[in-house]
Short mmCIF file of C-alpha atoms in Angstrom, two decimals:
data_model
loop_
_atom_site.label_atom_id
_atom_site.label_comp_id
_atom_site.label_asym_id
_atom_site.label_seq_id
_atom_site.Cartn_x
_atom_site.Cartn_y
_atom_site.Cartn_z
CA MET J 194 46.73 -0.21 7.34
CA ALA J 195 43.97 2.29 8.05
CA ALA J 196 40.63 1.75 6.37
CA LYS J 197 39.70 4.17 3.62
CA GLU J 198 37.45 6.94 4.87
CA LYS J 199 33.93 6.75 3.45
CA THR J 200 32.73 9.75 1.45
CA LEU J 201 29.44 11.12 0.09
CA SER J 202 30.45 9.65 -3.25
CA ASP J 203 30.55 6.21 -1.62
CA ALA J 204 27.16 6.78 -0.04
CA PHE J 205 25.75 7.85 -3.41
CA TYR J 206 27.02 4.69 -5.10
CA GLU J 207 25.76 2.36 -2.36
CA THR J 208 22.33 4.02 -2.33
CA LEU J 209 22.20 3.86 -6.13
CA LYS J 210 22.77 0.08 -5.95
CA ASP J 211 20.04 -0.16 -3.33
CA VAL J 212 17.53 1.77 -5.47
CA TYR J 213 18.51 -0.22 -8.58
CA TRP J 214 17.49 -3.43 -6.79
CA ALA J 215 14.37 -1.79 -5.32
CA GLU J 216 13.23 -0.55 -8.72
CA LYS J 217 13.55 -4.01 -10.25
CA GLN J 218 11.67 -5.56 -7.34
CA GLY J 219 9.05 -2.83 -7.53
CA THR J 220 8.49 -3.60 -11.21
CA ARG J 221 7.81 -7.25 -10.38
CA SER J 222 5.41 -6.21 -7.61
CA LEU J 223 3.54 -3.94 -10.01
CA GLY J 224 3.07 -6.86 -12.39
CA LYS J 225 1.66 -8.96 -9.55
CA ALA J 226 -0.62 -6.09 -8.47
CA ALA J 227 -1.92 -5.58 -12.02
CA LYS J 228 -2.98 -9.23 -12.19
CA ALA J 229 -4.63 -9.12 -8.76
CA ALA J 230 -6.48 -5.80 -9.20
CA LYS J 231 -10.22 -6.11 -9.80
CA HIS J 232 -11.11 -2.59 -10.97
CA PRO J 233 -10.16 -1.98 -14.67
CA GLU J 234 -8.87 1.54 -13.97
CA LEU J 235 -6.59 0.28 -11.22
CA LYS J 236 -5.23 -2.47 -13.48
CA LYS J 237 -4.40 0.20 -16.05
CA VAL J 238 -2.62 2.36 -13.45
CA PHE J 239 -0.43 -0.57 -12.38
CA GLU J 240 0.36 -1.65 -15.95
CA THR J 241 1.20 1.90 -17.05
CA HIS J 242 3.52 2.51 -14.10
CA ARG J 243 5.18 -0.85 -14.66
CA GLU J 244 6.14 0.27 -18.17
CA GLU J 245 7.30 3.59 -16.74
CA SER J 246 9.45 1.74 -14.20
CA ALA J 247 11.30 -0.04 -17.01
CA HIS J 248 12.44 3.37 -18.27
CA GLN J 249 13.39 4.37 -14.73
CA ILE J 250 15.69 1.35 -14.53
CA GLU J 251 17.35 2.48 -17.77
CA ARG J 252 17.88 5.94 -16.26
CA LEU J 253 19.57 4.40 -13.24
CA GLU J 254 21.91 2.50 -15.55
CA GLN J 255 22.75 5.81 -17.23
CA VAL J 256 23.54 7.30 -13.82
CA PHE J 257 25.94 4.41 -13.12
CA GLU J 258 27.72 5.25 -16.39
CA ILE J 259 27.90 8.95 -15.51
CA ILE J 260 29.71 8.24 -12.23
CA GLY J 261 31.95 5.66 -13.89
CA LYS J 262 30.63 2.65 -11.99
CA THR J 263 29.28 -0.73 -13.05
CA ALA J 264 25.52 -1.09 -12.72
CA ARG J 265 25.10 -3.42 -9.76
CA ALA J 266 22.16 -4.17 -7.49
CA LYS J 267 22.36 -4.54 -3.72
CA THR J 268 19.47 -6.18 -1.89
CA CYS J 269 17.22 -3.47 -0.50
CA GLU J 270 15.83 -4.81 2.77
CA ALA J 271 13.20 -2.07 2.94
CA MET J 272 11.72 -2.90 -0.47
CA LYS J 273 12.04 -6.60 0.24
CA GLY J 274 9.90 -6.12 3.35
CA ILE J 275 7.30 -4.04 1.50
CA SER J 276 7.04 -6.70 -1.23
CA GLU J 277 6.61 -9.46 1.36
CA GLU J 278 3.83 -7.46 3.01
CA MET J 279 2.07 -7.15 -0.35
CA THR J 280 2.24 -10.92 -0.81
CA GLU J 281 0.79 -11.48 2.67
CA ASP J 282 -1.96 -8.90 2.12
CA LEU J 283 -2.93 -10.53 -1.19
CA GLU J 284 -3.28 -13.85 0.61
CA ASP J 285 -5.45 -12.26 3.31
CA PHE J 286 -7.57 -9.88 1.21
CA GLY J 287 -7.26 -11.11 -2.40
CA ASP J 288 -10.81 -12.47 -2.55
CA THR J 289 -12.49 -9.69 -0.57
CA LYS J 290 -14.12 -6.37 -1.47
CA ALA J 291 -11.19 -4.62 0.20
CA ALA J 292 -8.63 -6.16 -2.18
CA ASP J 293 -8.17 -3.12 -4.45
CA ALA J 294 -7.91 -0.71 -1.51
CA VAL J 295 -5.26 -2.92 0.10
CA LEU J 296 -3.34 -3.15 -3.19
CA ILE J 297 -3.31 0.63 -3.50
CA GLY J 298 -1.98 0.91 0.03
CA CYS J 299 0.84 -1.51 -0.76
CA ALA J 300 1.67 0.26 -4.02
CA GLN J 301 1.82 3.63 -2.29
CA ALA J 302 4.20 2.21 0.30
CA VAL J 303 6.49 1.36 -2.63
CA GLU J 304 6.08 4.83 -4.13
CA HIS J 305 6.76 6.62 -0.86
CA TYR J 306 9.97 4.68 -0.33
CA GLU J 307 11.14 5.41 -3.87
CA ILE J 308 10.23 9.09 -3.60
CA SER J 309 12.37 9.30 -0.47
CA ARG J 310 15.38 7.58 -2.04
CA TYR J 311 15.23 9.40 -5.37
CA GLY J 312 14.96 12.70 -3.52
CA THR J 313 18.09 11.85 -1.57
CA LEU J 314 20.01 10.73 -4.66
CA LYS J 315 19.04 13.86 -6.56
CA SER J 316 20.26 16.06 -3.70
CA TRP J 317 23.55 14.16 -3.45
CA ALA J 318 24.08 14.25 -7.21
CA LYS J 319 23.83 18.04 -7.07
CA GLN J 320 26.32 18.24 -4.20
CA LEU J 321 28.75 15.95 -6.05
CA GLY J 322 28.51 17.93 -9.27
CA PHE J 323 26.78 15.22 -11.33
CA ALA J 324 24.47 17.60 -13.20
CA GLU J 325 23.26 15.06 -15.76
CA ALA J 326 22.63 12.46 -13.06
CA GLU J 327 20.71 15.06 -11.07
CA LYS J 328 18.49 15.72 -14.10
CA LEU J 329 17.80 12.01 -14.71
CA LEU J 330 17.03 11.34 -11.06
CA GLY J 331 14.78 14.40 -10.96
CA GLU J 332 12.75 13.09 -13.90
CA THR J 333 12.16 9.80 -12.12
CA LEU J 334 11.34 11.57 -8.85
CA GLU J 335 8.56 13.53 -10.55
CA GLU J 336 7.17 10.37 -12.15
CA GLU J 337 7.03 8.65 -8.76
CA LYS J 338 5.19 11.61 -7.23
CA LYS J 339 2.64 11.59 -10.08
CA ALA J 340 2.18 7.82 -9.70
CA ASP J 341 1.49 8.26 -5.99
CA GLN J 342 -1.04 11.02 -6.70
CA LEU J 343 -2.73 8.93 -9.37
CA LEU J 344 -3.09 6.03 -6.94
CA SER J 345 -4.77 8.35 -4.43
CA GLU J 346 -7.19 9.62 -7.08
CA THR J 347 -7.93 6.07 -8.23
CA ALA J 348 -8.66 5.03 -4.64
CA GLU J 349 -11.25 7.83 -4.40
CA THR J 350 -12.78 6.85 -7.75
CA ILE J 351 -13.18 3.22 -6.66
CA ALA J 352 -14.59 4.23 -3.27
CA ASN J 353 -17.16 6.54 -4.90
CA ALA J 354 -18.13 3.84 -7.39
CA GLN J 355 -18.76 1.42 -4.54
CA GLY J 356 -20.79 4.01 -2.66
CA GLY J 357 -18.76 3.78 0.52
CA SER J 358 -18.02 0.76 2.63
CA GLY J 359 -20.79 -1.78 2.44
CA GLU J 360 -19.14 -3.73 5.22
CA MET J 361 -19.54 -0.85 7.68
CA GLU J 362 -23.22 -0.53 6.74
CA SER J 363 -23.62 -4.25 7.29
CA GLU J 364 -22.07 -3.98 10.73
CA ASP J 365 -24.42 -1.13 11.65
CA GLY J 366 -27.32 -3.24 10.46
CA GLU J 367 -26.21 -6.08 12.66
CA GLU J 368 -26.12 -3.72 15.65
CA ASP J 369 -29.68 -2.57 14.87
CA GLU J 370 -30.82 -6.17 14.65
CA ASP J 371 -29.19 -6.91 17.99
CA GLU J 372 -30.95 -3.96 19.60
CA GLU J 373 -34.27 -5.07 18.10
CA ALA J 374 -33.73 -8.59 19.37
CA ARG J 375 -32.96 -7.28 22.86
CA GLY J 376 -36.11 -5.19 22.75
CA GLU J 377 -38.20 -8.19 21.76
CA LEU J 378 -36.64 -10.23 24.55
CA GLU J 379 -37.35 -7.52 27.14
CA GLY J 380 -40.92 -7.21 25.87
CA SER J 381 -41.36 -10.97 26.10
CA GLU J 382 -40.09 -11.01 29.68
CA ALA J 383 -42.42 -8.14 30.57
CA ASP J 384 -45.40 -10.09 29.15
CA GLU J 385 -44.46 -13.17 31.13
CA LYS J 386 -44.28 -11.40 34.50
CA PRO J 387 -48.00 -10.38 34.72
CA LYS J 388 -48.96 -13.90 33.68
CA GLY J 389 -46.97 -15.23 36.57
CA LYS J 390 -48.84 -12.93 38.96
CA LYS J 391 -52.25 -13.96 37.62
CA ALA J 392 -51.37 -17.60 37.97
CA SER J 393 -50.32 -16.96 41.57
CA GLY J 394 -53.65 -15.20 42.27
CA LYS J 395 -55.65 -18.11 40.91
CA LYS J 396 -53.74 -20.54 43.12
CA LYS J 397 -54.55 -18.35 46.16
CA GLU J 398 -58.28 -18.25 45.31
CA ALA J 399 -58.31 -22.03 44.92
CA ALA J 400 -56.71 -22.43 48.35
CA GLN J 401 -59.30 -20.16 50.01
CA ALA J 402 -62.14 -22.11 48.37
#
């Protein structure tokens, strides 16, 4: 018996399950990021988008109803990988000055993936004639884009508040100190050379005497 030919409708359903899982995982990651964030404004951004994500999950469940399918989640390997990277980055940078910047980078990786998938689902919903689903997916897509923009603006705010990267300034300072040390060493060697010559001259005079 020949296998049933896959259709765009099948692709839509499978991708919807993928995004359903990704959205739930993303919500958990946002909670973790909110706890780890140091800057108050960044904490607020994460907490606000986490609440927004709960509504996005509800919209996805509505989309499942519209297409007459049961709301089911399928492990999203892409989001799983992004979440694992966030965990690793928190372990590496959680106690450093770069922690908030790293968190923003991880969060934007989540947003960019979701923007891509919601854009695809919206386009497919239109092609399949699911007008209401297209509207719901479009609402979420716009929220994800705004969240990504807000993260970029927050990153700039934090960077300005910190006055740039202190670590880079520190590294430059270390280079200056190294150059100064080399200069002192060269000067010291230069001072020692004439002394050596004078000592040699005195030995010669003593020999002649």
